[in-house]
CSV table of C-alpha atoms in Angstrom, one decimal:
chain,number,residue,atom,x,y,z
A,1,SER,CA,-27.0,17.4,33.1
A,2,ALA,CA,-28.0,17.7,29.5
A,3,ALA,CA,-31.6,17.2,30.5
A,4,SER,CA,-31.4,20.4,32.6
A,5,GLY,CA,-29.7,22.3,29.8
A,6,LEU,CA,-26.0,22.1,31.0
A,7,SER,CA,-23.9,20.0,28.7
A,8,LEU,CA,-20.5,18.7,29.7
A,9,VAL,CA,-17.8,17.3,27.3
A,10,SER,CA,-14.4,16.2,28.6
A,11,ASP,CA,-11.0,14.9,27.7
A,12,ALA,CA,-9.9,12.7,30.7
A,13,ARG,CA,-6.2,11.7,31.0
A,14,TYR,CA,-5.1,9.0,33.5
A,15,VAL,CA,-1.3,9.2,34.1
A,16,VAL,CA,0.2,6.3,36.1
A,17,GLN,CA,2.8,7.4,38.7
A,18,PRO,CA,4.2,4.2,40.2
A,19,ASP,CA,6.9,5.9,42.3
A,20,LYS,CA,4.1,7.7,44.1
A,21,ARG,CA,1.7,4.8,44.2
A,22,ARG,CA,-1.0,6.7,42.5
A,23,VAL,CA,-2.7,7.7,39.2
A,24,ARG,CA,-3.0,11.4,38.4
A,25,VAL,CA,-6.2,12.2,36.6
A,26,VAL,CA,-6.5,15.4,34.5
A,27,VAL,CA,-9.9,16.3,33.0
A,28,ASP,CA,-10.3,19.2,30.6
A,29,LEU,CA,-14.0,20.0,30.7
A,30,THR,CA,-16.2,22.2,28.5
A,31,ALA,CA,-19.5,23.3,30.0
A,32,THR,CA,-22.2,24.9,27.9
A,33,ASN,CA,-25.5,26.4,28.9
A,34,ARG,CA,-27.9,25.2,26.1
A,35,LEU,CA,-31.1,26.8,27.6
A,36,ALA,CA,-32.6,29.8,25.7
A,37,ASP,CA,-33.8,32.8,27.7
A,38,THR,CA,-37.4,34.0,27.2
A,39,ALA,CA,-39.1,37.2,27.9
A,40,ALA,CA,-40.3,35.7,31.2
A,41,SER,CA,-37.2,33.8,32.3
A,42,THR,CA,-33.4,33.9,32.4
A,43,TRP,CA,-31.4,30.6,32.7
A,44,VAL,CA,-28.0,30.5,34.4
A,45,PHE,CA,-25.8,27.9,36.0
A,46,ASP,CA,-23.2,28.5,38.6
A,47,ARG,CA,-21.8,25.0,39.1
A,48,ALA,CA,-21.6,21.4,37.9
A,49,ASN,CA,-21.8,18.3,40.0
A,50,LEU,CA,-19.6,15.4,38.8
A,51,ALA,CA,-19.4,11.8,39.8
A,52,LEU,CA,-15.8,10.7,39.9
A,53,LEU,CA,-14.3,7.3,40.6
A,54,PRO,CA,-14.7,6.0,44.2
A,55,GLY,CA,-11.5,6.8,46.1
A,56,ALA,CA,-10.9,10.1,44.2
A,57,SER,CA,-9.0,12.5,46.4
A,58,ARG,CA,-7.4,16.0,46.5
A,59,PRO,CA,-9.5,17.5,43.7
A,60,LYS,CA,-8.6,21.0,42.4
A,61,VAL,CA,-9.9,23.1,39.5
A,62,THR,CA,-8.5,25.9,37.4
A,63,ILE,CA,-10.1,27.9,34.6
A,64,ALA,CA,-8.8,27.7,31.1
A,65,GLY,CA,-7.5,31.1,29.9
A,66,PRO,CA,-7.7,34.4,31.7
A,67,LEU,CA,-10.3,35.0,34.4
A,68,PRO,CA,-13.2,37.0,33.0
A,69,SER,CA,-13.8,40.5,34.5
A,70,GLY,CA,-15.8,40.3,37.7
A,71,ALA,CA,-15.5,36.5,38.0
A,72,SER,CA,-14.0,34.7,41.0
A,73,ALA,CA,-11.6,31.8,40.7
A,74,PRO,CA,-13.5,28.4,40.4
A,75,SER,CA,-13.5,26.1,43.3
A,76,VAL,CA,-14.2,22.4,43.9
A,77,SER,CA,-15.3,20.4,47.0
A,78,ILE,CA,-16.1,16.8,47.7
A,79,ARG,CA,-19.8,16.3,48.6
A,80,PRO,CA,-21.4,13.4,50.6
A,81,SER,CA,-20.8,10.4,48.4
A,82,ALA,CA,-21.7,6.7,48.1
A,83,SER,CA,-19.3,3.8,48.1
A,84,THR,CA,-19.6,3.5,44.3
A,85,TYR,CA,-18.6,7.1,43.4
A,86,THR,CA,-17.1,10.3,44.7
A,87,LEU,CA,-19.3,13.3,44.1
A,88,VAL,CA,-17.6,16.7,43.6
A,89,SER,CA,-19.2,20.1,43.1
A,90,VAL,CA,-17.3,22.5,40.8
A,91,VAL,CA,-18.3,26.2,41.3
A,92,PHE,CA,-17.6,28.2,38.2
A,93,GLY,CA,-16.9,31.5,39.9
A,94,ARG,CA,-19.4,33.3,37.7
A,95,LEU,CA,-22.8,32.8,36.2
A,96,LEU,CA,-22.9,30.8,33.0
A,97,ARG,CA,-25.7,32.4,30.9
A,98,SER,CA,-27.7,31.2,28.0
A,99,GLY,CA,-25.4,30.1,25.1
A,100,GLU,CA,-22.2,30.7,27.0
A,101,THR,CA,-19.4,28.2,27.5
A,102,ILE,CA,-16.8,27.8,30.2
A,103,ARG,CA,-13.7,25.6,30.0
A,104,PHE,CA,-11.9,24.4,33.1
A,105,ARG,CA,-9.4,21.8,34.2
A,106,LEU,CA,-10.2,19.4,37.0
A,107,GLN,CA,-7.5,17.3,38.6
A,108,TYR,CA,-7.6,14.6,41.2
A,109,LEU,CA,-5.7,11.5,42.4
A,110,LEU,CA,-6.4,7.8,42.6
A,111,VAL,CA,-4.1,6.6,45.4
A,112,ASP,CA,-3.1,3.0,46.1
A,113,ARG,CA,-3.7,2.9,49.9
A,114,GLY,CA,-2.6,-0.8,50.2
A,115,GLY,CA,-4.5,-3.2,52.4
A,116,ASP,CA,-6.8,-5.7,50.8
A,117,ALA,CA,-5.0,-7.8,48.2
A,118,ALA,CA,-8.0,-7.6,45.9
A,119,ARG,CA,-8.3,-3.8,46.1
A,120,ARG,CA,-9.5,-2.1,43.0
A,121,ILE,CA,-6.7,0.5,42.8
A,122,ARG,CA,-3.2,-1.0,42.7
A,123,VAL,CA,-0.2,1.1,41.6
A,124,GLY,CA,3.3,-0.2,42.1
A,125,GLY,CA,6.6,-0.8,40.4
A,126,THR,CA,5.5,-4.4,39.4
A,127,ALA,CA,1.8,-4.3,38.9
A,128,VAL,CA,-0.8,-1.6,38.2
A,129,ALA,CA,-4.6,-2.1,38.0
A,130,PHE,CA,-7.3,0.5,38.3
A,131,PRO,CA,-10.7,1.5,36.9
A,132,VAL,CA,-11.3,4.2,34.3
A,133,TRP,CA,-14.3,6.4,33.7
A,134,ALA,CA,-15.2,9.1,31.2
A,135,ILE,CA,-16.9,12.3,32.4
A,136,ALA,CA,-19.8,13.8,30.6
A,137,SER,CA,-23.4,14.9,31.0
A,138,SER,CA,-26.1,12.3,30.1
A,139,GLY,CA,-26.9,12.3,26.4
A,140,THR,CA,-23.8,14.3,25.4
A,141,SER,CA,-21.3,12.6,23.0
A,142,GLY,CA,-17.7,13.3,22.1
A,143,SER,CA,-15.8,12.9,25.4
A,144,THR,CA,-12.5,11.0,25.3
A,145,VAL,CA,-10.3,8.9,27.7
A,146,THR,CA,-6.5,8.5,27.5
A,147,VAL,CA,-4.4,6.3,29.8
A,148,VAL,CA,-0.7,6.7,30.1
A,149,PHE,CA,1.7,4.1,31.5
A,150,PRO,CA,5.4,4.8,31.9
A,151,ARG,CA,8.1,2.9,30.0
A,152,GLY,CA,8.4,-0.8,30.7
A,153,TYR,CA,4.9,-1.9,31.5
A,154,GLU,CA,3.1,-4.5,29.4
A,155,VAL,CA,-0.4,-3.0,29.3
A,156,SER,CA,-3.8,-4.7,28.8
A,157,VAL,CA,-7.5,-3.8,29.1
A,158,ALA,CA,-9.2,-6.3,31.5
A,159,ALA,CA,-12.7,-4.9,31.0
A,160,GLY,CA,-14.3,-2.3,28.8
A,161,THR,CA,-13.1,-1.0,25.4
A,162,LEU,CA,-10.0,1.1,24.7
A,163,GLY,CA,-7.9,1.2,21.6
A,164,PRO,CA,-4.8,-0.9,21.3
A,165,PRO,CA,-1.6,0.2,23.1
A,166,THR,CA,0.6,2.6,21.3
A,167,SER,CA,4.0,4.1,22.2
A,168,SER,CA,4.9,7.7,22.6
A,169,SER,CA,8.3,9.3,21.6
A,170,THR,CA,9.4,9.0,25.2
A,171,GLY,CA,8.5,5.3,25.5
A,172,ASP,CA,5.3,5.7,27.4
A,173,THR,CA,2.5,3.2,26.6
A,174,ILE,CA,-0.8,4.9,25.7
A,175,LEU,CA,-4.4,3.7,25.5
A,176,ARG,CA,-7.0,5.9,23.8
A,177,SER,CA,-10.8,5.6,23.6
A,178,GLY,CA,-11.4,8.1,20.8
A,179,PRO,CA,-14.6,10.1,20.8
A,180,LEU,CA,-17.3,8.3,22.8
A,181,ALA,CA,-20.9,8.1,21.7
A,182,LYS,CA,-22.1,7.4,25.2
A,183,PRO,CA,-19.4,8.6,27.6
A,184,ALA,CA,-21.7,8.9,30.6
A,185,THR,CA,-21.9,5.1,30.6
A,186,PHE,CA,-18.3,4.3,29.7
A,187,ALA,CA,-16.2,2.3,32.1
A,188,ALA,CA,-13.0,0.2,31.7
A,189,TYR,CA,-10.4,-1.6,33.9
A,190,VAL,CA,-6.8,-1.5,32.8
A,191,ARG,CA,-3.7,-3.4,34.0
A,192,GLY,CA,0.0,-3.1,33.6
A,193,GLU,CA,2.9,-5.4,34.6
A,194,ARG,CA,6.7,-5.3,34.4
A,195,SER,CA,9.4,-7.7,35.4
A,196,VAL,CA,11.3,-7.0,38.7
A,197,GLU,CA,13.5,-8.9,41.1
A,198,HIS,CA,11.5,-10.6,43.7
A,199,VAL,CA,12.2,-10.2,47.4
A,200,VAL,CA,13.0,-13.6,49.0
A,201,THR,CA,11.8,-14.7,52.4
A,202,LEU,CA,12.7,-18.1,53.8
A,203,ALA,CA,10.7,-20.3,56.2
A,204,SER,CA,10.2,-24.0,57.0
A,205,THR,CA,7.6,-26.4,58.3
A,206,THR,CA,7.5,-30.0,59.4
A,207,VAL,CA,5.2,-32.2,57.3
A,208,ALA,CA,4.7,-35.8,58.6
A,209,GLY,CA,7.9,-35.6,60.6
A,210,ALA,CA,10.0,-34.3,57.7
A,211,ARG,CA,11.3,-30.7,57.3
A,212,VAL,CA,10.2,-28.8,54.2
A,213,ALA,CA,12.1,-25.6,53.2
A,214,LEU,CA,9.8,-22.8,52.0
A,215,THR,CA,10.9,-19.9,49.8
A,216,PHE,CA,8.6,-17.0,49.3
A,217,ARG,CA,9.2,-14.6,46.4
A,218,ALA,CA,7.3,-11.4,46.7
A,219,TRP,CA,7.2,-8.1,44.7
A,220,PRO,CA,9.4,-5.4,46.2
A,221,GLU,CA,6.5,-3.0,46.9
A,222,GLU,CA,4.5,-5.7,48.7
A,223,PRO,CA,6.3,-7.4,51.6
A,224,GLU,CA,3.0,-8.0,53.3
A,225,TRP,CA,2.2,-10.7,50.6
A,226,SER,CA,4.9,-13.0,52.1
A,227,GLU,CA,3.6,-12.2,55.6
A,228,ARG,CA,0.1,-13.2,54.6
A,229,LEU,CA,1.1,-16.4,52.8
A,230,THR,CA,3.7,-17.7,55.2
A,231,PRO,CA,1.4,-18.9,58.0
A,232,ILE,CA,-1.0,-20.4,55.4
A,233,PHE,CA,1.7,-22.7,54.1
A,234,VAL,CA,3.5,-23.3,57.4
A,235,ASP,CA,0.3,-24.4,59.1
A,236,GLY,CA,-1.6,-25.7,56.0
A,237,LEU,CA,0.9,-28.2,54.5
A,238,PRO,CA,1.0,-30.4,57.7
A,239,LEU,CA,-2.8,-30.4,57.7
A,240,LEU,CA,-3.0,-31.4,54.0
A,241,ALA,CA,-0.4,-34.2,54.5
A,242,THR,CA,-2.4,-35.6,57.5
A,243,ALA,CA,-5.7,-35.5,55.6
A,244,ILE,CA,-4.3,-36.9,52.4
A,245,GLY,CA,-2.4,-39.6,54.3
A,246,LEU,CA,0.8,-39.3,52.3
A,247,PRO,CA,4.2,-37.6,53.1
A,248,PHE,CA,5.1,-34.4,51.3
A,249,PRO,CA,6.6,-35.3,48.0
A,250,GLY,CA,9.9,-33.4,48.3
A,251,GLU,CA,12.0,-31.3,50.6
A,252,THR,CA,11.5,-27.8,49.1
A,253,LEU,CA,8.7,-25.6,47.8
A,254,THR,CA,8.8,-22.1,46.3
A,255,ILE,CA,5.8,-19.8,46.4
A,256,GLU,CA,6.0,-16.8,44.1
A,257,GLU,CA,3.8,-13.7,43.8
A,258,SER,CA,2.5,-13.2,40.3
A,259,SER,CA,-0.3,-11.8,38.2
A,260,ASP,CA,-3.0,-13.7,36.3
A,261,ARG,CA,-0.9,-13.2,33.2
A,262,GLY,CA,2.1,-14.9,34.9
A,263,THR,CA,-0.2,-17.8,35.9
A,264,GLY,CA,-1.7,-18.3,32.5
A,265,GLY,CA,-4.9,-16.6,33.4
A,266,TYR,CA,-5.5,-18.6,36.5
A,267,ALA,CA,-5.5,-17.4,40.1
A,268,GLY,CA,-2.6,-19.8,40.8
A,269,ILE,CA,-0.6,-22.6,39.1
A,270,TYR,CA,1.8,-25.3,40.3
A,271,ASP,CA,4.9,-26.0,38.2
A,272,THR,CA,6.0,-29.6,38.9
A,273,SER,CA,9.4,-29.2,37.2
A,274,THR,CA,10.6,-26.4,39.5
A,275,ARG,CA,8.3,-27.2,42.5
A,276,THR,CA,7.1,-23.6,42.3
A,277,ILE,CA,3.6,-22.3,43.0
A,278,ARG,CA,2.8,-19.0,41.3
A,279,ILE,CA,-0.1,-17.2,43.0
A,280,ALA,CA,-1.8,-14.1,41.7
A,281,TYR,CA,-1.4,-11.1,44.0
A,282,ASP,CA,-5.1,-11.0,44.8
A,283,ALA,CA,-5.7,-14.7,45.2
A,284,SER,CA,-7.6,-15.9,48.2
A,285,THR,CA,-6.5,-18.2,51.0
A,286,GLU,CA,-8.5,-21.0,49.4
A,287,VAL,CA,-6.5,-20.6,46.1
A,288,ALA,CA,-3.2,-20.8,48.0
A,289,LEU,CA,-4.2,-24.0,49.7
A,290,HIS,CA,-5.6,-25.5,46.5
A,291,GLU,CA,-2.2,-24.9,44.8
A,292,ALA,CA,-0.4,-26.4,47.8
A,293,ALA,CA,-2.5,-29.5,47.5
A,294,HIS,CA,-1.3,-29.8,43.9
A,295,ALA,CA,2.1,-30.8,45.4
A,296,TRP,CA,0.3,-34.2,45.7
A,297,PHE,CA,-2.4,-34.0,43.0
A,298,ASN,CA,-0.4,-33.1,39.9
A,299,GLY,CA,-0.8,-36.1,37.6
A,300,SER,CA,1.5,-38.4,39.6
A,301,LEU,CA,-1.4,-39.9,41.7
A,302,LEU,CA,-4.3,-39.5,39.3
A,303,ALA,CA,-4.1,-39.4,35.5
A,304,GLU,CA,-7.2,-37.3,34.8
A,305,ARG,CA,-6.8,-33.6,35.3
A,306,TRP,CA,-10.4,-33.1,36.5
A,307,ALA,CA,-9.7,-35.6,39.3
A,308,SER,CA,-6.6,-33.9,40.4
A,309,GLU,CA,-8.4,-30.5,40.5
A,310,ALA,CA,-11.4,-32.0,42.4
A,311,PHE,CA,-9.3,-33.6,45.1
A,312,ALA,CA,-7.0,-30.5,45.4
A,313,GLN,CA,-10.2,-28.4,45.9
A,314,VAL,CA,-11.7,-30.8,48.5
A,315,TYR,CA,-8.6,-30.9,50.6
A,316,ALA,CA,-8.0,-27.2,50.3
A,317,GLU,CA,-11.5,-26.4,51.6
A,318,GLY,CA,-10.9,-28.9,54.4
A,319,ALA,CA,-7.6,-27.3,55.4
A,320,GLU,CA,-9.2,-23.8,55.3
A,321,ARG,CA,-11.8,-25.0,57.7
A,322,ALA,CA,-9.3,-26.6,60.0
A,323,LEU,CA,-7.2,-23.4,60.0
A,324,GLY,CA,-10.3,-21.5,61.0
A,325,LEU,CA,-10.1,-19.2,58.0
A,326,LEU,CA,-13.0,-17.7,56.2
A,327,PRO,CA,-12.7,-17.3,52.4
A,328,SER,CA,-11.7,-13.7,52.9
A,329,GLY,CA,-8.7,-14.9,55.0
A,330,THR,CA,-10.1,-13.7,58.4
A,331,ILE,CA,-9.0,-15.8,61.3
A,332,VAL,CA,-12.0,-16.7,63.4
A,333,THR,CA,-10.7,-19.6,65.5
A,334,PRO,CA,-7.3,-21.1,66.4
A,335,PRO,CA,-5.9,-23.7,64.0
A,336,LYS,CA,-7.1,-27.2,64.7
A,337,PRO,CA,-4.6,-30.0,64.3
A,338,GLY,CA,-5.4,-33.4,62.9
A,339,ARG,CA,-7.7,-34.7,60.2
A,340,PHE,CA,-10.7,-32.6,59.0
C-alpha cells in the first residue's frame, strides 16, 4: 500500500465476451518503491497483494518488457478471500528496491456461472451486467478504468460514474473513467442489452373451469427462465382467480423475459392491449404473481392506479403463501388449493 511505501497505479480494461459468457479483465500495473534507504536500513518489496472483484478466476501475470538479469518470471496466486473480494498475491520475481519501478500485466476472468437470476455477473447474448473496480494503492491517484462492449449492445451505467458511451472504429461501445482521484474507492455497475429473438415455450392452465393458454418468451441463453416461471403461472393463476372471486379475463396470456429497461424501469409490467406481462430477468416470484394479478387489476375494476397496485400486491402475497414459496422462490411446502 502507499502507506507502506509501495504505490500502485493501473489501467484496468474490462472486455465483454458474450460468446464465452465472461468478461476478460486486463490490468496494466505500475508498482513503485517510494521508501528511501538509510545507513541503517534497506527497503525492498517482493510482491503486491491485490483485492479483485469477487468471483475473479484464472489470474495470470506477465512482466512488461524483457526480464531483468537474475530475475525470475512473476507469478500470481489466489489467497484465502472473503465473499466480498478475491485476494491475489503477485510475486514480482525480483526485489523491488528503493526508487525502483516494475510494470506488469495482470489478467483474470469474471465468468457468468448461471444459477441465481439476481446474480451480480451476467454475460449473455441478450443482457450483460457486472461490477467494475479500479485497482490502486490507497492514497494513489491516476488509475483508469475502461469497459468495452461488442457491437450491438445498448450500454448504460447503473451505478457509479463512468464517461458517456463512445464508439470505436470497429463498432465496439466503450466507457472510460479518465484518471481517478481516488481509484481505491472507485466502483461501478454496468449493463448492456441487445435485441434477440425470444425462445417460445407453450403451456396452459385451468382457471375457474376455463382453459387459459400461456406463452412464455425467454432469452435464448436462458431457457431456465421459462422453467422457473411456468409453474408459478400454471399454479398461481387458479389461486388468484379463486381468491379474487372472478374468472380470468381472457383465454390467453403471454409472459416475456425482459430487462428493467424493457419494463420502463420496473421489475415487471402488464400490457393490457397485448395481454403481455414483461418481467425483468432477475424479478422475484412475488413480482411475477403481482403482474399476474394485474390481469384483473388493470384499470377495468378500479379507476385509481394506487388501488389496482395495492390489490395486486395483496393477492400476489396471498398466492405466494398459498404456493408455499418464500420471496427467494424456494419451495418449502406443497401448493395449497383454495382461498388464502
